[in-house]
Short mmCIF file of C-alpha atoms in Angstrom, two decimals:
data_model
loop_
_atom_site.label_atom_id
_atom_site.label_comp_id
_atom_site.label_asym_id
_atom_site.label_seq_id
_atom_site.Cartn_x
_atom_site.Cartn_y
_atom_site.Cartn_z
CA MET A 299 -32.38 -84.43 175.77
CA SER A 300 -32.81 -82.09 172.64
CA ALA A 301 -34.10 -85.23 170.40
CA GLN A 302 -36.58 -86.29 172.85
CA VAL A 303 -40.00 -85.67 172.28
CA ALA A 304 -43.12 -85.36 174.99
CA PHE A 305 -45.38 -88.17 174.72
CA ALA A 306 -49.30 -88.09 176.64
CA TYR A 307 -50.11 -91.02 177.94
CA ALA A 308 -53.00 -92.99 179.80
CA CYS A 309 -52.42 -96.00 182.11
CA ARG A 310 -53.48 -98.32 184.86
CA ASN A 311 -51.32 -98.60 188.20
CA ALA A 312 -51.52 -101.29 190.46
CA SER A 313 -54.46 -100.48 191.90
CA ASP A 314 -55.90 -100.56 189.07
CA ARG A 315 -56.48 -97.04 188.49
CA VAL A 316 -56.07 -94.74 185.43
CA VAL A 317 -53.27 -92.86 185.76
CA LYS A 318 -52.66 -89.81 182.79
CA GLY A 319 -49.72 -87.45 182.25
CA ARG A 320 -47.02 -86.62 179.98
CA LEU A 321 -42.96 -87.55 179.67
CA LEU A 322 -40.53 -87.53 177.53
CA ALA A 323 -38.55 -90.18 175.57
CA ALA A 324 -36.29 -90.55 172.68
CA SER A 325 -39.15 -93.00 170.61
CA GLU A 326 -42.58 -94.15 171.28
CA GLU A 327 -40.93 -97.55 172.63
CA ALA A 328 -38.70 -95.66 174.73
CA ALA A 329 -41.64 -94.42 176.46
CA LEU A 330 -43.32 -97.61 177.14
CA ALA A 331 -40.54 -99.29 178.40
CA ARG A 332 -40.48 -96.20 180.82
CA LEU A 333 -43.93 -96.74 181.64
CA GLN A 334 -43.53 -100.35 182.53
CA GLY A 335 -40.30 -99.58 184.50
CA MET A 336 -42.51 -97.69 186.49
CA GLY A 337 -44.91 -100.39 186.89
CA LEU A 338 -47.75 -99.12 184.64
CA SER A 339 -49.57 -100.65 182.45
CA PRO A 340 -50.16 -98.35 178.98
CA ILE A 341 -53.77 -97.45 177.36
CA SER A 342 -52.47 -95.31 175.19
CA ILE A 343 -49.67 -93.22 174.32
CA ALA A 344 -49.14 -90.46 171.66
CA PRO A 345 -46.72 -87.63 170.82
CA VAL A 346 -47.82 -84.27 172.42
CA THR A 347 -48.86 -82.22 169.36
CA ASP A 348 -50.53 -78.66 170.85
CA VAL A 349 -47.90 -77.01 172.52
CA GLY A 350 -48.73 -73.56 170.82
CA GLY A 351 -51.36 -71.36 170.77
CA LEU A 352 -53.97 -71.10 173.68
CA SER A 353 -52.25 -74.65 174.76
CA ARG A 354 -49.18 -73.31 175.74
CA GLU A 355 -48.71 -71.57 179.34
CA ILE A 356 -47.98 -68.16 179.55
CA HIS A 357 -44.98 -67.33 182.00
CA ILE A 358 -44.56 -63.28 183.01
CA PRO A 359 -40.98 -62.77 184.11
CA GLY A 360 -40.37 -61.95 187.57
CA LEU A 361 -43.76 -62.80 188.62
CA SER A 362 -44.04 -66.54 188.62
CA LYS A 363 -44.07 -67.96 191.70
CA GLY A 364 -40.62 -69.87 192.90
CA VAL A 365 -39.74 -72.86 195.03
CA GLY A 366 -40.20 -71.75 198.75
CA LEU A 367 -38.74 -73.69 201.73
CA LYS A 368 -42.28 -75.20 202.69
CA ASP A 369 -42.30 -76.97 199.06
CA LEU A 370 -38.98 -77.86 199.39
CA ALA A 371 -39.68 -79.31 203.01
CA VAL A 372 -42.82 -81.70 201.94
CA MET A 373 -40.52 -82.54 198.66
CA SER A 374 -37.78 -84.26 200.97
CA ARG A 375 -40.42 -85.48 203.68
CA GLN A 376 -42.49 -87.25 200.91
CA LEU A 377 -38.86 -88.40 199.05
CA ALA A 378 -37.50 -90.00 202.45
CA THR A 379 -41.17 -91.66 203.33
CA MET A 380 -41.49 -93.08 199.78
CA THR A 381 -37.81 -94.65 199.88
CA SER A 382 -38.37 -96.22 203.38
CA ALA A 383 -41.29 -97.82 201.64
CA GLY A 384 -39.53 -99.57 199.60
CA LEU A 385 -40.53 -97.58 196.26
CA SER A 386 -37.72 -97.63 194.13
CA LEU A 387 -36.34 -93.67 193.24
CA LEU A 388 -37.50 -93.57 189.65
CA ARG A 389 -40.94 -94.18 190.27
CA THR A 390 -40.90 -92.08 193.34
CA LEU A 391 -39.51 -89.26 191.32
CA ASN A 392 -42.61 -89.98 188.86
CA ILE A 393 -45.07 -89.80 191.52
CA LEU A 394 -43.99 -86.39 193.26
CA ALA A 395 -43.42 -84.96 189.75
CA GLU A 396 -47.34 -85.30 188.90
CA GLN A 397 -48.49 -84.93 192.78
CA THR A 398 -46.51 -81.42 193.28
CA GLU A 399 -48.58 -78.52 193.11
CA ASN A 400 -45.76 -76.05 192.80
CA LYS A 401 -45.22 -75.94 188.92
CA VAL A 402 -41.01 -74.91 188.86
CA LEU A 403 -40.55 -77.97 191.45
CA ALA A 404 -42.65 -80.24 189.23
CA GLN A 405 -40.72 -79.47 186.12
CA SER A 406 -37.64 -79.78 187.72
CA LEU A 407 -38.22 -82.99 189.26
CA GLY A 408 -39.38 -84.43 185.94
CA ARG A 409 -36.40 -83.73 184.33
CA ILE A 410 -34.33 -84.86 187.36
CA ARG A 411 -36.56 -88.28 186.90
CA THR A 412 -35.06 -88.51 183.21
CA GLU A 413 -31.75 -87.61 184.11
CA VAL A 414 -31.59 -90.13 186.82
CA GLU A 415 -32.83 -92.91 184.28
CA THR A 416 -29.73 -92.37 182.37
CA GLY A 417 -27.67 -92.98 185.08
CA VAL A 418 -26.90 -89.32 186.59
CA ALA A 419 -26.99 -89.83 190.93
CA LEU A 420 -29.37 -87.74 192.11
CA SER A 421 -27.59 -85.03 194.19
CA ASP A 422 -25.69 -84.60 190.40
CA ALA A 423 -29.45 -84.33 189.02
CA MET A 424 -30.24 -81.49 191.38
CA ALA A 425 -27.11 -79.42 191.06
CA LYS A 426 -28.19 -79.03 187.43
CA HIS A 427 -31.04 -76.85 189.08
CA PRO A 428 -29.63 -74.39 191.20
CA SER A 429 -32.04 -71.89 191.13
CA VAL A 430 -34.48 -74.45 192.69
CA TYR A 431 -32.09 -76.72 195.04
CA PRO A 432 -29.99 -74.83 197.10
CA PRO A 433 -26.43 -76.13 198.19
CA ILE A 434 -27.46 -77.28 201.43
CA MET A 435 -29.56 -79.62 200.13
CA VAL A 436 -27.61 -80.85 197.55
CA ASN A 437 -24.67 -81.78 199.09
CA LEU A 438 -26.58 -83.15 202.43
CA VAL A 439 -28.30 -85.70 199.33
CA ARG A 440 -25.09 -86.61 198.27
CA ALA A 441 -23.86 -87.26 201.41
CA GLY A 442 -26.70 -89.41 202.08
CA GLU A 443 -26.18 -91.57 198.72
CA THR A 444 -22.52 -91.95 199.33
CA GLY A 445 -22.99 -93.44 202.91
CA GLY A 446 -26.21 -95.25 202.25
CA PHE A 447 -28.41 -92.99 204.97
CA LEU A 448 -30.32 -91.11 202.13
CA GLU A 449 -33.42 -91.14 203.99
CA HIS A 450 -31.96 -89.79 207.21
CA ALA A 451 -30.54 -87.22 204.77
CA LEU A 452 -33.94 -86.31 203.54
CA THR A 453 -35.26 -86.19 206.82
CA SER A 454 -32.80 -83.88 208.30
CA ILE A 455 -33.04 -81.48 205.46
CA ALA A 456 -36.82 -81.39 206.05
CA GLU A 457 -36.40 -80.57 209.55
CA ASN A 458 -34.24 -77.97 208.68
CA PHE A 459 -36.30 -76.27 206.11
CA GLU A 460 -38.99 -76.73 208.29
CA SER A 461 -37.88 -74.70 211.04
CA GLU A 462 -36.39 -72.38 209.35
CA GLY A 463 -39.69 -71.25 207.40
CA LYS A 464 -41.14 -71.38 210.55
CA LEU A 465 -38.81 -68.69 211.95
CA ARG A 466 -39.52 -66.75 208.92
CA ASP A 467 -43.10 -67.10 209.29
CA THR A 468 -43.04 -65.69 212.07
CA ILE A 469 -40.73 -62.28 211.43
CA LYS A 470 -43.47 -61.89 208.30
CA SER A 471 -46.44 -62.29 210.17
CA ALA A 472 -45.46 -60.07 213.00
CA LEU A 473 -44.12 -57.40 210.50
CA ALA A 474 -47.64 -57.77 208.18
CA TYR A 475 -49.75 -55.16 210.46
CA PRO A 476 -46.66 -52.70 210.58
CA VAL A 477 -46.19 -53.08 206.55
CA ILE A 478 -49.76 -52.51 205.92
CA VAL A 479 -50.66 -49.69 207.74
CA LEU A 480 -47.38 -47.55 206.43
CA LEU A 481 -48.34 -48.77 202.92
CA MET A 482 -52.07 -47.47 203.66
CA ALA A 483 -50.75 -44.53 204.92
CA VAL A 484 -48.26 -43.53 202.16
CA VAL A 485 -51.39 -44.19 199.36
CA ALA A 486 -53.80 -41.68 201.91
CA VAL A 487 -51.34 -39.24 201.62
CA ILE A 488 -50.59 -39.19 197.74
CA GLY A 489 -54.11 -39.24 197.55
CA MET A 490 -54.59 -36.26 199.43
CA LEU A 491 -51.42 -34.10 197.25
CA ILE A 492 -53.06 -35.48 194.14
CA PHE A 493 -56.98 -34.83 194.48
CA ILE A 494 -57.61 -32.76 197.69
CA VAL A 495 -55.15 -30.04 197.51
CA PRO A 496 -55.46 -28.94 194.37
CA ILE A 497 -59.68 -28.88 194.98
CA PHE A 498 -58.59 -26.36 197.72
CA GLU A 499 -55.65 -24.60 196.15
CA THR A 500 -58.54 -23.38 193.44
CA MET A 501 -61.19 -22.60 196.28
CA PHE A 502 -58.13 -20.56 198.20
CA LYS A 503 -57.46 -18.74 194.82
CA ASP A 504 -61.34 -17.88 194.21
CA LEU A 505 -61.95 -16.38 197.17
CA GLY A 506 -58.49 -14.42 197.46
CA GLY A 507 -56.05 -14.00 200.79
CA GLU A 508 -52.31 -15.53 201.19
CA LEU A 509 -52.04 -18.70 202.01
CA PRO A 510 -50.04 -19.92 205.32
CA LEU A 511 -46.25 -21.30 204.98
CA ALA A 512 -47.84 -24.92 205.47
CA THR A 513 -50.39 -24.82 202.94
CA GLN A 514 -48.17 -23.11 200.22
CA VAL A 515 -45.51 -26.18 201.04
CA LEU A 516 -48.40 -28.71 200.27
CA VAL A 517 -49.68 -26.99 197.14
CA VAL A 518 -45.83 -27.13 196.13
CA LEU A 519 -45.57 -31.07 196.93
CA SER A 520 -49.18 -31.39 194.99
CA ARG A 521 -47.53 -29.98 192.20
CA THR A 522 -44.34 -31.34 192.26
CA LEU A 523 -45.79 -34.86 193.09
CA VAL A 524 -48.07 -34.75 189.52
CA TRP A 525 -45.20 -35.02 187.62
CA LEU A 526 -42.50 -36.38 190.11
CA GLY A 527 -44.77 -39.44 191.12
CA PRO A 528 -44.68 -41.08 187.43
CA VAL A 529 -40.43 -40.71 187.50
CA LEU A 530 -40.35 -42.05 191.00
CA ILE A 531 -42.44 -45.34 189.79
CA ILE A 532 -40.35 -45.77 187.01
CA VAL A 533 -36.95 -45.17 188.74
CA ALA A 534 -38.23 -47.84 191.40
CA VAL A 535 -39.32 -50.32 189.02
CA PHE A 536 -35.63 -50.25 187.49
CA VAL A 537 -34.57 -50.25 191.07
CA ALA A 538 -36.03 -53.36 191.93
CA ILE A 539 -35.27 -55.17 188.52
CA TRP A 540 -31.43 -54.13 188.91
CA TRP A 541 -31.98 -54.76 192.99
CA ARG A 542 -33.33 -58.48 192.28
CA ARG A 543 -30.37 -59.15 189.11
CA ASN A 544 -27.62 -58.03 191.46
CA LYS A 545 -28.25 -58.53 195.18
CA ASN A 546 -26.32 -62.05 195.56
CA THR A 547 -23.82 -60.48 193.87
CA ASP A 548 -20.16 -60.10 195.57
CA ARG A 549 -19.49 -56.51 195.34
CA VAL A 550 -23.36 -55.53 196.49
CA ARG A 551 -23.24 -57.45 199.26
CA ARG A 552 -19.73 -56.74 200.44
CA VAL A 553 -21.29 -52.81 200.93
CA VAL A 554 -25.01 -53.89 202.13
CA ASP A 555 -24.40 -56.91 204.46
CA PRO A 556 -22.39 -55.04 206.79
CA LEU A 557 -24.41 -51.75 206.73
CA LYS A 558 -27.50 -53.57 207.57
CA LEU A 559 -25.99 -55.03 210.70
CA LYS A 560 -25.00 -51.71 211.85
CA LEU A 561 -29.39 -51.05 211.76
CA PRO A 562 -30.14 -49.22 214.90
CA VAL A 563 -33.05 -51.92 215.48
CA PHE A 564 -33.35 -54.37 213.09
CA GLY A 565 -29.65 -55.07 213.04
CA PRO A 566 -29.40 -56.97 216.13
CA LEU A 567 -32.06 -58.98 214.75
CA LEU A 568 -30.46 -59.59 211.20
CA ALA A 569 -27.38 -60.77 213.54
CA LYS A 570 -29.22 -63.26 215.34
CA LEU A 571 -31.03 -64.64 212.37
CA ALA A 572 -27.67 -65.27 210.77
CA ILE A 573 -26.21 -66.89 213.99
CA ALA A 574 -29.16 -69.10 214.14
CA ARG A 575 -29.27 -70.06 210.15
CA PHE A 576 -25.67 -70.85 210.94
CA SER A 577 -26.14 -72.98 213.26
CA ARG A 578 -28.78 -74.82 212.37
CA ASN A 579 -27.44 -75.46 208.83
CA PHE A 580 -23.87 -76.73 210.31
CA ALA A 581 -25.56 -78.93 212.94
CA THR A 582 -27.87 -80.69 210.23
CA MET A 583 -24.58 -81.04 207.86
CA ILE A 584 -22.60 -82.39 210.53
CA GLY A 585 -25.23 -84.76 211.68
CA SER A 586 -25.62 -85.90 208.17
CA GLY A 587 -21.96 -87.15 207.97
CA VAL A 588 -20.81 -84.46 205.78
CA PRO A 589 -16.68 -83.64 206.27
CA ILE A 590 -16.47 -80.46 208.67
CA LEU A 591 -14.23 -78.38 205.88
CA GLN A 592 -17.21 -79.15 203.54
CA SER A 593 -19.50 -78.09 205.47
CA LEU A 594 -18.01 -75.04 206.37
CA GLY A 595 -17.66 -73.86 202.83
CA ILE A 596 -21.50 -74.58 201.78
CA VAL A 597 -22.88 -73.14 205.30
CA GLY A 598 -20.78 -69.91 204.23
CA GLU A 599 -22.78 -70.18 200.94
CA THR A 600 -25.59 -70.27 202.54
CA SER A 601 -25.47 -67.92 205.27
CA GLY A 602 -27.27 -64.94 204.03
CA ASN A 603 -24.67 -62.63 205.27
CA TRP A 604 -21.40 -61.72 203.84
CA VAL A 605 -20.07 -60.73 207.15
CA LEU A 606 -20.46 -64.35 208.47
CA GLN A 607 -19.68 -65.96 205.42
CA GLN A 608 -16.25 -64.42 205.47
CA ALA A 609 -15.84 -65.11 209.04
CA LEU A 610 -16.20 -68.50 208.12
CA VAL A 611 -13.44 -68.41 205.18
CA LYS A 612 -11.51 -67.84 208.46
CA VAL A 613 -12.74 -70.81 210.25
CA HIS A 614 -11.98 -72.80 207.37
CA GLU A 615 -8.63 -72.17 207.19
CA SER A 616 -8.21 -72.63 210.72
CA VAL A 617 -9.99 -76.15 210.49
CA ARG A 618 -7.99 -77.17 207.62
CA GLU A 619 -4.53 -75.70 209.76
CA GLY A 620 -5.48 -78.51 212.71
CA ARG A 621 -6.82 -75.77 214.89
CA SER A 622 -10.08 -75.03 216.31
CA ILE A 623 -13.37 -73.51 215.13
CA ALA A 624 -14.21 -71.52 218.06
CA GLU A 625 -10.90 -69.90 217.86
CA PRO A 626 -11.32 -67.42 214.74
CA LEU A 627 -14.87 -66.93 215.64
CA ALA A 628 -13.69 -65.71 219.11
CA ALA A 629 -12.37 -62.92 217.34
CA GLU A 630 -15.50 -62.20 215.18
CA PRO A 631 -17.29 -59.59 216.50
CA LEU A 632 -20.72 -61.05 214.48
CA PHE A 633 -20.49 -63.95 217.42
CA PRO A 634 -21.14 -63.77 221.33
CA ALA A 635 -19.08 -65.15 224.19
CA MET A 636 -21.91 -67.74 224.50
CA VAL A 637 -21.96 -68.82 220.90
CA THR A 638 -18.14 -69.33 220.70
CA GLN A 639 -17.85 -70.67 224.35
CA MET A 640 -20.71 -73.45 223.27
CA ILE A 641 -18.87 -74.37 220.24
CA ALA A 642 -15.52 -74.80 221.80
CA VAL A 643 -17.33 -77.18 224.43
CA GLY A 644 -18.67 -79.21 222.15
CA GLU A 645 -15.36 -79.65 220.46
CA ASP A 646 -13.63 -80.42 223.55
CA ALA A 647 -16.61 -83.41 224.61
CA GLY A 648 -17.45 -84.61 220.75
CA ALA A 649 -20.85 -83.24 220.65
CA LEU A 650 -20.47 -80.43 218.48
CA GLU A 651 -23.84 -81.43 216.40
CA GLN A 652 -25.85 -81.28 219.67
CA MET A 653 -24.03 -77.94 221.13
CA LEU A 654 -25.25 -76.43 217.72
CA GLY A 655 -28.46 -77.64 217.88
CA LYS A 656 -28.77 -75.64 221.20
CA VAL A 657 -27.49 -72.52 219.85
CA ALA A 658 -29.87 -72.38 216.73
CA ASP A 659 -32.62 -73.10 219.17
CA PHE A 660 -31.67 -70.35 221.34
CA TYR A 661 -31.40 -67.79 218.50
CA ASP A 662 -34.44 -68.83 217.28
CA GLN A 663 -36.50 -67.99 220.44
CA GLU A 664 -33.96 -64.42 220.76
CA VAL A 665 -35.55 -63.72 217.17
CA ARG A 666 -39.28 -64.63 218.20
CA ALA A 667 -39.39 -62.41 221.21
CA MET A 668 -37.21 -59.77 219.78
CA THR A 669 -39.44 -59.53 216.89
CA GLU A 670 -42.48 -59.38 219.45
CA GLN A 671 -41.18 -56.86 220.93
CA LEU A 672 -40.58 -54.96 217.90
CA THR A 673 -43.91 -55.19 216.78
CA ALA A 674 -45.16 -53.89 220.17
CA LEU A 675 -42.98 -51.07 219.74
CA ILE A 676 -43.72 -50.40 216.34
CA GLU A 677 -47.61 -50.32 216.25
CA PRO A 678 -47.76 -47.43 218.55
CA LEU A 679 -45.02 -45.23 216.98
CA MET A 680 -46.93 -45.79 213.68
CA ILE A 681 -50.45 -45.14 214.56
CA ALA A 682 -48.42 -41.58 216.36
CA PHE A 683 -46.75 -41.10 213.19
CA ILE A 684 -49.51 -41.89 211.00
CA GLY A 685 -52.02 -39.15 212.98
CA VAL A 686 -49.08 -36.99 212.92
CA VAL A 687 -48.81 -36.65 209.02
CA ILE A 688 -52.56 -36.53 208.12
CA GLY A 689 -53.56 -34.45 211.20
CA GLY A 690 -50.87 -31.76 210.10
CA MET A 691 -52.16 -32.23 206.45
CA VAL A 692 -55.66 -31.47 207.15
CA VAL A 693 -54.51 -28.47 209.54
CA ALA A 694 -52.57 -27.08 206.84
CA LEU A 695 -55.50 -27.27 204.76
CA TYR A 696 -58.12 -25.51 207.02
CA LEU A 697 -55.12 -23.05 208.38
CA PRO A 698 -56.37 -20.61 205.25
CA MET A 699 -59.89 -20.51 206.20
CA PHE A 700 -59.25 -18.11 209.20
CA SER A 701 -57.74 -15.45 206.60
CA ILE A 702 -60.37 -15.92 204.05
CA PHE A 703 -62.75 -14.85 206.95
CA GLU A 704 -60.90 -11.78 207.63
CA VAL A 705 -61.05 -10.68 203.63
CA VAL A 706 -64.81 -11.46 204.10
CA LYS A 707 -65.18 -9.37 206.55
#
């Protein structure tokens, strides 16, 4: 790969349309051979030399757009459609790399296409990009390659990611209004403390008189925020950077994830969300032909919660010893009795995939209903909180007026 060169090409496709793009190859002859293998008729090809200066893309660490579930769902469905239509895998990957709007995903598809051309399996090529393709996707593709049902596996991936994406969008849209209102309130309070309170403080000093306790508190907060504000911003930036780098480590998840489930209101919501994700992923992997032991390991890694992952480790040991899945789950407080009973029924009836799908659908609805209830509860509480805080600040600012009137008299 280090000896390969980027070539810019212009070709005609089967519809006699001009197609332009770039590819990596060891030589111009190898590039021509690749283009012809893709069913293209080369018009021109030349090494790329404008890779520096203003032609180079600027990437800001931490701000570049990543690959989301929607991007992976669309890519999987397109890959399944083109594969079922009889297009070769190499040509399909090349088309996706050129048409995908997400640059990170397009670059990874280009690299995967090059690796597949050298004889590497699609799943193995995806596994080399763990930041783009999650383990569940890699293993479902591997199962599809092994069993000869790659199209079905890709469709299952698309449906899985679409369902999870819709659930995430529901939660985000429901919580967007309260979060925006809270941020606006924080900005308003900070603005009043930094810009308005000092003006009133100067006016009160000129007029004389002793300030009430509430106004003195505002003045102290205003003075403190002038120097404490920049310090808090710097600390927040460092904490955000540290959190982004360490949030997925076991030592952090071991402490944070159990605390999340113990939160007064959001704990039950996060628990239901984790169960819905576990059930959906487990059903998808079983339905795609992935062995149960392998599925349990992958589902645990992609569960998003350390408590659930540790519970699935016990389930993995139980299944490996020839026992049931539901038995160790029943001993875990995270899983309600309804979930373990449905899994037990599914095991006995040989319909585990269907039961897990029903559990996932049920908890999807539970999460949506609970999110709507939380939104309906949070909105009036947020308005009342903002009214009390800002109203209290206004009252504290105008309280000295009464003592000033007495001084004037």
